[in-house]
Rosetta silent file (secondary structure, phi, psi, omega in degrees, C-alpha in Angstrom):
SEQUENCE: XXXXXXXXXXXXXXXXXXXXXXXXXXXXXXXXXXXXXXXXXXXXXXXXXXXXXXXXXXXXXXXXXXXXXXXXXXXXXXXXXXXXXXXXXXXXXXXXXXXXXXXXXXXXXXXXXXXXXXXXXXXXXXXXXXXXXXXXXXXXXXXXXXXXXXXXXXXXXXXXXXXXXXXXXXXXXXXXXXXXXXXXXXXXXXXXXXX
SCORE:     score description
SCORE:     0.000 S_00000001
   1 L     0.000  137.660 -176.180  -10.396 -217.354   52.670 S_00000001
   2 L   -97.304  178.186 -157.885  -11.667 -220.325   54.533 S_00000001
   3 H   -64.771  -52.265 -172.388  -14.549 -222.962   53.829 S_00000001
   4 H   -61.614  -39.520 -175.247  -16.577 -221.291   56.882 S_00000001
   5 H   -48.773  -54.311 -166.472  -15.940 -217.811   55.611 S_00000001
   6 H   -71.641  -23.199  171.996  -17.136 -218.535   52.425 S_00000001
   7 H   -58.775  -27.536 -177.092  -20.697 -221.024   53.581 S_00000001
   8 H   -66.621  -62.544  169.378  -20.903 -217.312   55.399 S_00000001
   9 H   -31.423  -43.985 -118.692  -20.709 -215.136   52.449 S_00000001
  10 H  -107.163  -44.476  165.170  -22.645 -217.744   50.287 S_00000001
  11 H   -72.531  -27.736  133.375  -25.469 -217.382   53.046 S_00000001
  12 H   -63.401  -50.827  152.802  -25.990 -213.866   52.743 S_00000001
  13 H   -42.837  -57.031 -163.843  -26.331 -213.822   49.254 S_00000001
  14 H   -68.392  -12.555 -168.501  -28.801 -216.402   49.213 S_00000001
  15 H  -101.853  -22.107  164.555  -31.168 -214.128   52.166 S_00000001
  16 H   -71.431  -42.038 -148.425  -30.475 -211.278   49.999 S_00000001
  17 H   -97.934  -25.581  168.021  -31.533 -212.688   46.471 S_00000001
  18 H   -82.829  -42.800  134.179  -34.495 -214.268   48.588 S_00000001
  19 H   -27.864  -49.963  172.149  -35.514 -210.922   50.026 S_00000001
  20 H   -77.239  -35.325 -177.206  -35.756 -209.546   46.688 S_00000001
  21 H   -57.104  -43.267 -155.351  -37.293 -212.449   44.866 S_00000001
  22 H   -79.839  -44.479 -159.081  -40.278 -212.282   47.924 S_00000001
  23 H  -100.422    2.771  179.370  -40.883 -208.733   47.369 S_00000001
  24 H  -118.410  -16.781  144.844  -40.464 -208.344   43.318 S_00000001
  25 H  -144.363   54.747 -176.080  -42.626 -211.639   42.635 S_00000001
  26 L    73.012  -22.959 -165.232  -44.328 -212.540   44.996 S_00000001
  27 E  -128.725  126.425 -158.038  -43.805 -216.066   45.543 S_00000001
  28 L   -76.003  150.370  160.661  -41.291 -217.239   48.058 S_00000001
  29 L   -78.070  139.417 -152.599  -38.002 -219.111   46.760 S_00000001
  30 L  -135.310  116.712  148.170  -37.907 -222.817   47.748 S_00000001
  31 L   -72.508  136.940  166.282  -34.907 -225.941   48.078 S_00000001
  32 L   -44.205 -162.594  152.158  -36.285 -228.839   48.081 S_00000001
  33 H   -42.875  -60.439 -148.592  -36.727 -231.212   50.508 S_00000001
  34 H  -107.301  -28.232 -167.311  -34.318 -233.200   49.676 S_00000001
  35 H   -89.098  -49.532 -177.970  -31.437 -230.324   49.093 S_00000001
  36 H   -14.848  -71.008  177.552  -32.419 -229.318   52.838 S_00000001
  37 H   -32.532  -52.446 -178.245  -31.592 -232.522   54.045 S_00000001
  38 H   -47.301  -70.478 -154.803  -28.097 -232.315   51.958 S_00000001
  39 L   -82.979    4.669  171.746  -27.319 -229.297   53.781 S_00000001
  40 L   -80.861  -25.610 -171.839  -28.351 -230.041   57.236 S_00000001
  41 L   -86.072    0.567 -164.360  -26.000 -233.051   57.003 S_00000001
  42 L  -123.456   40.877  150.044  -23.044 -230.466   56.157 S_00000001
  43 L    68.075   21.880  165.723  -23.527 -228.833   59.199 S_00000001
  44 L  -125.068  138.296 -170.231  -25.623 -225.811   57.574 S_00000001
  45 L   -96.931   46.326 -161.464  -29.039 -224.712   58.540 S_00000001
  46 L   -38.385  106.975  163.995  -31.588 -223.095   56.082 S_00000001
  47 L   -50.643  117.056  165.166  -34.112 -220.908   58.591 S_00000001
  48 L   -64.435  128.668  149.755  -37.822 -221.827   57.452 S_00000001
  49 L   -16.819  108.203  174.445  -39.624 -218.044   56.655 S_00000001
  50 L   -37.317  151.698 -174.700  -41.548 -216.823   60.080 S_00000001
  51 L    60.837   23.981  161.469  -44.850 -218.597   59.829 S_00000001
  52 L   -99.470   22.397 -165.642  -43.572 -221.437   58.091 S_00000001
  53 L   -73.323  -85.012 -143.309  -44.064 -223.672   61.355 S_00000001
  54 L   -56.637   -2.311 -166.687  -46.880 -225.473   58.896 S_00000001
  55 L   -85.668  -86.272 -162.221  -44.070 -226.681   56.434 S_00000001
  56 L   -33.629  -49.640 -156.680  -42.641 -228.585   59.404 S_00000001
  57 L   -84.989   16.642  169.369  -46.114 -229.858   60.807 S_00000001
  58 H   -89.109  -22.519 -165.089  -46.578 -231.193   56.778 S_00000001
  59 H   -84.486  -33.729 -162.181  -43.308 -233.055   57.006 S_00000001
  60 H  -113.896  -62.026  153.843  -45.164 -234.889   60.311 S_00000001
  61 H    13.365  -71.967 -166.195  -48.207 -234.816   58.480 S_00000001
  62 H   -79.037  -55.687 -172.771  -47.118 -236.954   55.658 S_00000001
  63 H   -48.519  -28.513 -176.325  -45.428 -239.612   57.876 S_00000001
  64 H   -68.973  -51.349 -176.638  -48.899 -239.971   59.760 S_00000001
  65 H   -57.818  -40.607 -163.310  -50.803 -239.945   56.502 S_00000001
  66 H   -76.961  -52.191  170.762  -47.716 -242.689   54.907 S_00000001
  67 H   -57.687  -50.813 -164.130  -48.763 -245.172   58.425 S_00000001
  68 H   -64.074  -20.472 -156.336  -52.263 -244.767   58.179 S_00000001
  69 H   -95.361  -41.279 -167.368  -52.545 -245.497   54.437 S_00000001
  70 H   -61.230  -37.652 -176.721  -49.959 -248.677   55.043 S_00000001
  71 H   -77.249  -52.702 -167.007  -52.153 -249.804   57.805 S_00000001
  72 H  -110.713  -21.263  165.697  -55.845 -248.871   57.007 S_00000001
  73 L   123.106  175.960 -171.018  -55.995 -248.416   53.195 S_00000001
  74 L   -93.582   -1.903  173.029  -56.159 -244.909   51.671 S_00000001
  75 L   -70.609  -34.698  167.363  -59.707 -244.057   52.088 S_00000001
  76 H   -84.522   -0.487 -176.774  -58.488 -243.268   55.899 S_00000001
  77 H  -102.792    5.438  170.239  -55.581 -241.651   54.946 S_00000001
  78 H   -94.597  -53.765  171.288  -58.141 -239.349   52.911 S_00000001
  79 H   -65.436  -45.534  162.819  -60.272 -239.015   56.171 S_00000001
  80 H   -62.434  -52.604  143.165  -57.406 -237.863   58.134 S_00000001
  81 H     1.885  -85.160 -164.506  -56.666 -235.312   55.635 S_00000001
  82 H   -46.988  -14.477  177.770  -60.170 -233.904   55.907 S_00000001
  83 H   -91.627  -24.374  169.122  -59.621 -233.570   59.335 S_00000001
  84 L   -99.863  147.645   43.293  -56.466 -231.449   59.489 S_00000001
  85 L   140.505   85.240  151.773  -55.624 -227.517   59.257 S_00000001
  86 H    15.112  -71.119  176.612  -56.953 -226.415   55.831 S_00000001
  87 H   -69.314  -10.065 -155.827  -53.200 -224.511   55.662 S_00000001
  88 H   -92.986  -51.293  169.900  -51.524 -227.443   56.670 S_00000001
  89 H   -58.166  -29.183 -178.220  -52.963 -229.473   53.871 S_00000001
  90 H   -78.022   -6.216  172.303  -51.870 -226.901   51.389 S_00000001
  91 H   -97.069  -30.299  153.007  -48.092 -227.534   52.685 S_00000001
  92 H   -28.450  -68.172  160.228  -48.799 -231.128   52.541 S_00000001
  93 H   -43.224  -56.096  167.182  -49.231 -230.970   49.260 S_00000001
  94 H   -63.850  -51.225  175.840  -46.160 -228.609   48.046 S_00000001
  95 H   -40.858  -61.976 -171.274  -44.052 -230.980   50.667 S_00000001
  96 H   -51.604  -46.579  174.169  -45.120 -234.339   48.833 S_00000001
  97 H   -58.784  -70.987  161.268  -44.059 -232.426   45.284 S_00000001
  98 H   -17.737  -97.172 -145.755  -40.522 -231.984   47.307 S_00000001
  99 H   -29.151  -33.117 -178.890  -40.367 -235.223   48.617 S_00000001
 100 H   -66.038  -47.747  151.587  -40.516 -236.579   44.619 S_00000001
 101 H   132.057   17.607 -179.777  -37.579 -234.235   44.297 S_00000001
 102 L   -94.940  163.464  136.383  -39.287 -231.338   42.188 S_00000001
 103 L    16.898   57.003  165.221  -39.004 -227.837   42.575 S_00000001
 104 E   -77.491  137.889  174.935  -41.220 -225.705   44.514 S_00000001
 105 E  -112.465  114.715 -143.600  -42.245 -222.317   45.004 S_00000001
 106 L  -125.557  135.519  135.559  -44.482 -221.856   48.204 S_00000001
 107 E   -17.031  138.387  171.518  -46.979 -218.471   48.182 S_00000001
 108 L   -92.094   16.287 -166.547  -46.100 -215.979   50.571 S_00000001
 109 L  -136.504  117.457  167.621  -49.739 -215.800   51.999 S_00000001
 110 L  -107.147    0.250  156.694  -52.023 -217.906   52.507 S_00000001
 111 L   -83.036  110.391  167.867  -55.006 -215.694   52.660 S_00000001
 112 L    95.765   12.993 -171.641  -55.111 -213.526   49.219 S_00000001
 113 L   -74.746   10.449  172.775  -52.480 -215.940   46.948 S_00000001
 114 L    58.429   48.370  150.012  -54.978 -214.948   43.958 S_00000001
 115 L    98.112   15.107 -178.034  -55.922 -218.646   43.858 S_00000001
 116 L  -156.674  129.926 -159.216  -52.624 -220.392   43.843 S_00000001
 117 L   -91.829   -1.727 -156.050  -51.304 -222.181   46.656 S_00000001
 118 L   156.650  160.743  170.962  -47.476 -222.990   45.163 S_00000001
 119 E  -147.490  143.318  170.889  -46.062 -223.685   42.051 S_00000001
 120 E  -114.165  151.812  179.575  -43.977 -227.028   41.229 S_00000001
 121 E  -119.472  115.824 -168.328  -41.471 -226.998   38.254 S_00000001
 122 L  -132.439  136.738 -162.457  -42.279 -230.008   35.831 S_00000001
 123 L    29.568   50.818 -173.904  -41.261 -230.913   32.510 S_00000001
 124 L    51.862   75.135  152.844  -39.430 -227.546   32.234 S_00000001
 125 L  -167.839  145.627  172.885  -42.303 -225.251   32.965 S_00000001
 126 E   -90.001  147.357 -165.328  -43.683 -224.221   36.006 S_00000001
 127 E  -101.233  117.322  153.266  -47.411 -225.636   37.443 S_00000001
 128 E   -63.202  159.053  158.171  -50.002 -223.892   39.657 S_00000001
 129 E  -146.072  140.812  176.213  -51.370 -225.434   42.380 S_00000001
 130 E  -121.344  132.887 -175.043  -54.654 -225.145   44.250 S_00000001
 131 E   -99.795  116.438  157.140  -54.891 -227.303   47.396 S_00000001
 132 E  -123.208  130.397  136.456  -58.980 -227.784   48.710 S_00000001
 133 L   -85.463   91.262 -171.600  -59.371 -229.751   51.527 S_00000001
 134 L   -92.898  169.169  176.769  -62.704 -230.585   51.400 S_00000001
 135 L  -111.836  -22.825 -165.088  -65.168 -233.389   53.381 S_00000001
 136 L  -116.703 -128.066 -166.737  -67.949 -233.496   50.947 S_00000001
 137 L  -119.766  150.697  173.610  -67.890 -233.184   47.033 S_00000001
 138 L   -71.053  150.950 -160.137  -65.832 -230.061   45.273 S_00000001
 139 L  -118.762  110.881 -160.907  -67.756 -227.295   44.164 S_00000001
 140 H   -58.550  -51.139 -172.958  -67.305 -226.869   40.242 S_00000001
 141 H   -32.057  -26.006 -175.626  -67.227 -222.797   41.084 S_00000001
 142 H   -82.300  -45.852  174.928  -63.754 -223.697   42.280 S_00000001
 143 H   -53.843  -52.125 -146.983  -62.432 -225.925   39.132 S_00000001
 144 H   -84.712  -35.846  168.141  -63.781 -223.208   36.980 S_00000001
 145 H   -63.154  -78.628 -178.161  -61.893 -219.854   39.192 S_00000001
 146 H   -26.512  -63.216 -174.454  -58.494 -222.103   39.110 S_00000001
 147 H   -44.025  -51.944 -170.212  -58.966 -222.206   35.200 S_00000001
 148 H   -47.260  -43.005 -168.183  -59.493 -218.520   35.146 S_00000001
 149 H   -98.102   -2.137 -174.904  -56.339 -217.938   36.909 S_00000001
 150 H   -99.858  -25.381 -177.907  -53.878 -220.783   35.328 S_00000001
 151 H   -61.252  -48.025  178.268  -55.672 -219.220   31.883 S_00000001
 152 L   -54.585  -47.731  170.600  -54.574 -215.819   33.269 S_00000001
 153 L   -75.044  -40.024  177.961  -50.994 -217.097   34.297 S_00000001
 154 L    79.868   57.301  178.846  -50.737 -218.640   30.925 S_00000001
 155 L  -117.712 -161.641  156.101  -49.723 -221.957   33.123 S_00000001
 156 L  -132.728  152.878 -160.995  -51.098 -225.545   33.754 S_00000001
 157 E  -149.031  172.110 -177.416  -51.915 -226.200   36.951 S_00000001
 158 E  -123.903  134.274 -164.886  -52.881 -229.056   39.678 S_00000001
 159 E  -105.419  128.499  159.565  -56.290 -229.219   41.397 S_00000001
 160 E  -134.159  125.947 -161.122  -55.379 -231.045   44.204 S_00000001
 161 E  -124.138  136.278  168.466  -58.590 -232.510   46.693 S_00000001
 162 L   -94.177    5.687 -173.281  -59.547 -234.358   49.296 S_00000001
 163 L   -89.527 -179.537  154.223  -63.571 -234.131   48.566 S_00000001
 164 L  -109.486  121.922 -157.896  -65.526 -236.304   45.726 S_00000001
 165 L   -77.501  109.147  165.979  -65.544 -234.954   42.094 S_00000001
 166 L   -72.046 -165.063  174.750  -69.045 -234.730   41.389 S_00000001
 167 H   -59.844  -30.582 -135.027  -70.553 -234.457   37.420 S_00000001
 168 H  -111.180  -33.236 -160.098  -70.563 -230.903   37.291 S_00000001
 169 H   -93.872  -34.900 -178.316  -66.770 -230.717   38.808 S_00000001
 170 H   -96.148  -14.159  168.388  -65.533 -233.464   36.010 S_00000001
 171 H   -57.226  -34.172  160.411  -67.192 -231.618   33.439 S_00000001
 172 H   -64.981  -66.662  170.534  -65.185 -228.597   34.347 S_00000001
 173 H   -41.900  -61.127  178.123  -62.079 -230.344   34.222 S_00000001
 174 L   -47.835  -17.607  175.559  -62.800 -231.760   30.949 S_00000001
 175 L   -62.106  -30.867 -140.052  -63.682 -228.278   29.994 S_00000001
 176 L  -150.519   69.474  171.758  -60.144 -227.003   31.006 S_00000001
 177 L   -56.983  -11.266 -173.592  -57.582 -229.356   29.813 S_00000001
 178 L  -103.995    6.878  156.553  -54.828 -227.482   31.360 S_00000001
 179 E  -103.262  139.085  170.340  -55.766 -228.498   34.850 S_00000001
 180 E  -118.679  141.685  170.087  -54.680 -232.110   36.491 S_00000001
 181 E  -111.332  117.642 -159.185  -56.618 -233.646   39.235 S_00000001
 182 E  -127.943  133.864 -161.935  -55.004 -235.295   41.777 S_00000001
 183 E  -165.536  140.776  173.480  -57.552 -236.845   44.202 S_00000001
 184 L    45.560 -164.210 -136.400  -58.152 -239.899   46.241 S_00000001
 185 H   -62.369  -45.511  174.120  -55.880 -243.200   46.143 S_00000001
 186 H   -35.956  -10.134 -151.880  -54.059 -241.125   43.163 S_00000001
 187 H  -124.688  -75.974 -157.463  -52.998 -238.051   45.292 S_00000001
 188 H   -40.993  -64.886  176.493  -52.195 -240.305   48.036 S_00000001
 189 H   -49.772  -31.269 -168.125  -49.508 -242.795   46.349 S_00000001
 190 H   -69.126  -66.207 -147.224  -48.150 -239.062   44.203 S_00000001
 191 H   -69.021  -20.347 -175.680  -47.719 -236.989   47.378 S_00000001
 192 H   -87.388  -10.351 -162.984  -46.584 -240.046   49.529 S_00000001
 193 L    60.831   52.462 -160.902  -44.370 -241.222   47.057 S_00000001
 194 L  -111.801  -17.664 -153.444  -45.966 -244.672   47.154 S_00000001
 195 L   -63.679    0.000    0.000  -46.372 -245.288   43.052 S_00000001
């Protein structure tokens, strides 16, 4: 059997075993970033999901976000954030966890994900994540539903924002130790891979 026969075989399996995984839990199966790359260079293509066109425009996203913060400092590379596609930011965000080289699991929805936008796999466990791109300050009502549901999940999870954490918003975190907040110059250098 030859090399192509078998990349053939090998690629049917994987759209079967992804077909089941989408419809028995929910949460799409994900290569990195980084694996993509690998296999784009061997001449093989992994198809993006229909309606995954924002995973590409995140990948152009981040390079925009990676000039502006080199150029203008990272408080504009937080104001362009605030400015683009709600969904776009939440792929932003799962992309930049790729880009680092972990794991990902991208929702299969983005309307009706019960509060979780992705999951990254980190220190051998897997992480929710809720993505808000906000312009103004985060609304503790949000920190405190994300607890409910990483409490629910029995997970730890990542708040990740583009707004400013008022009192009532760090008090929640501090409430809910099992949330991380990744916000402002911090979220920029993680997701850009800048640290």
């Amino acid at each position: 059997m030859g090399i192509n026969k078998i990349v053939s075989v090998l690629d049917r399996i994987e759209e079967w075993v992804d077909r089941w995984l989408d419809r028995t839990s929910g949460v799409a199966r994900s290569t990195t970033l980084r694996d993509r790359q690998a296999s784009e260079s061997s001449h093989r293509s992994i198809q993006i999901p229909k309606g995954r066109w924002r995973v590409n425009q995140s990948v152009r996203t981040r390079e925009r976000v990676r000039e502006i913060a080199r150029a203008s400092g990272w408080k504009s590379a937080i104001g362009y954030l605030r400015k683009i596609d709600p969904l776009v930011f939440e792929e932003f965000v799962l992309t930049g966890f790729e880009m680092r080289g972990h794991r990902v699991r991208r929702s299969q929805r983005y309307s009706g994900d019960g509060g979780i936008d992705g999951r990254v796999f980190l220190h051998g466990e897997w992480w929710l994540i809720q993505s808000k791109r906000y312009a103004a300050s985060i609304r503790p009502e949000d920190v405190r539903e994300f607890a409910r549901v990483c409490e629910r999940e029995a997970a730890r999870g990542f708040f990740v924002h583009t707004g400013r954490t008022g009192p009532q918003s760090r008090r929640a975190f501090r409430r809910n130790p099992a949330i991380q907040v990744l916000s402002g110059r911090q979220m920029v250098r993680h997701l850009l891979d800048m640290d």
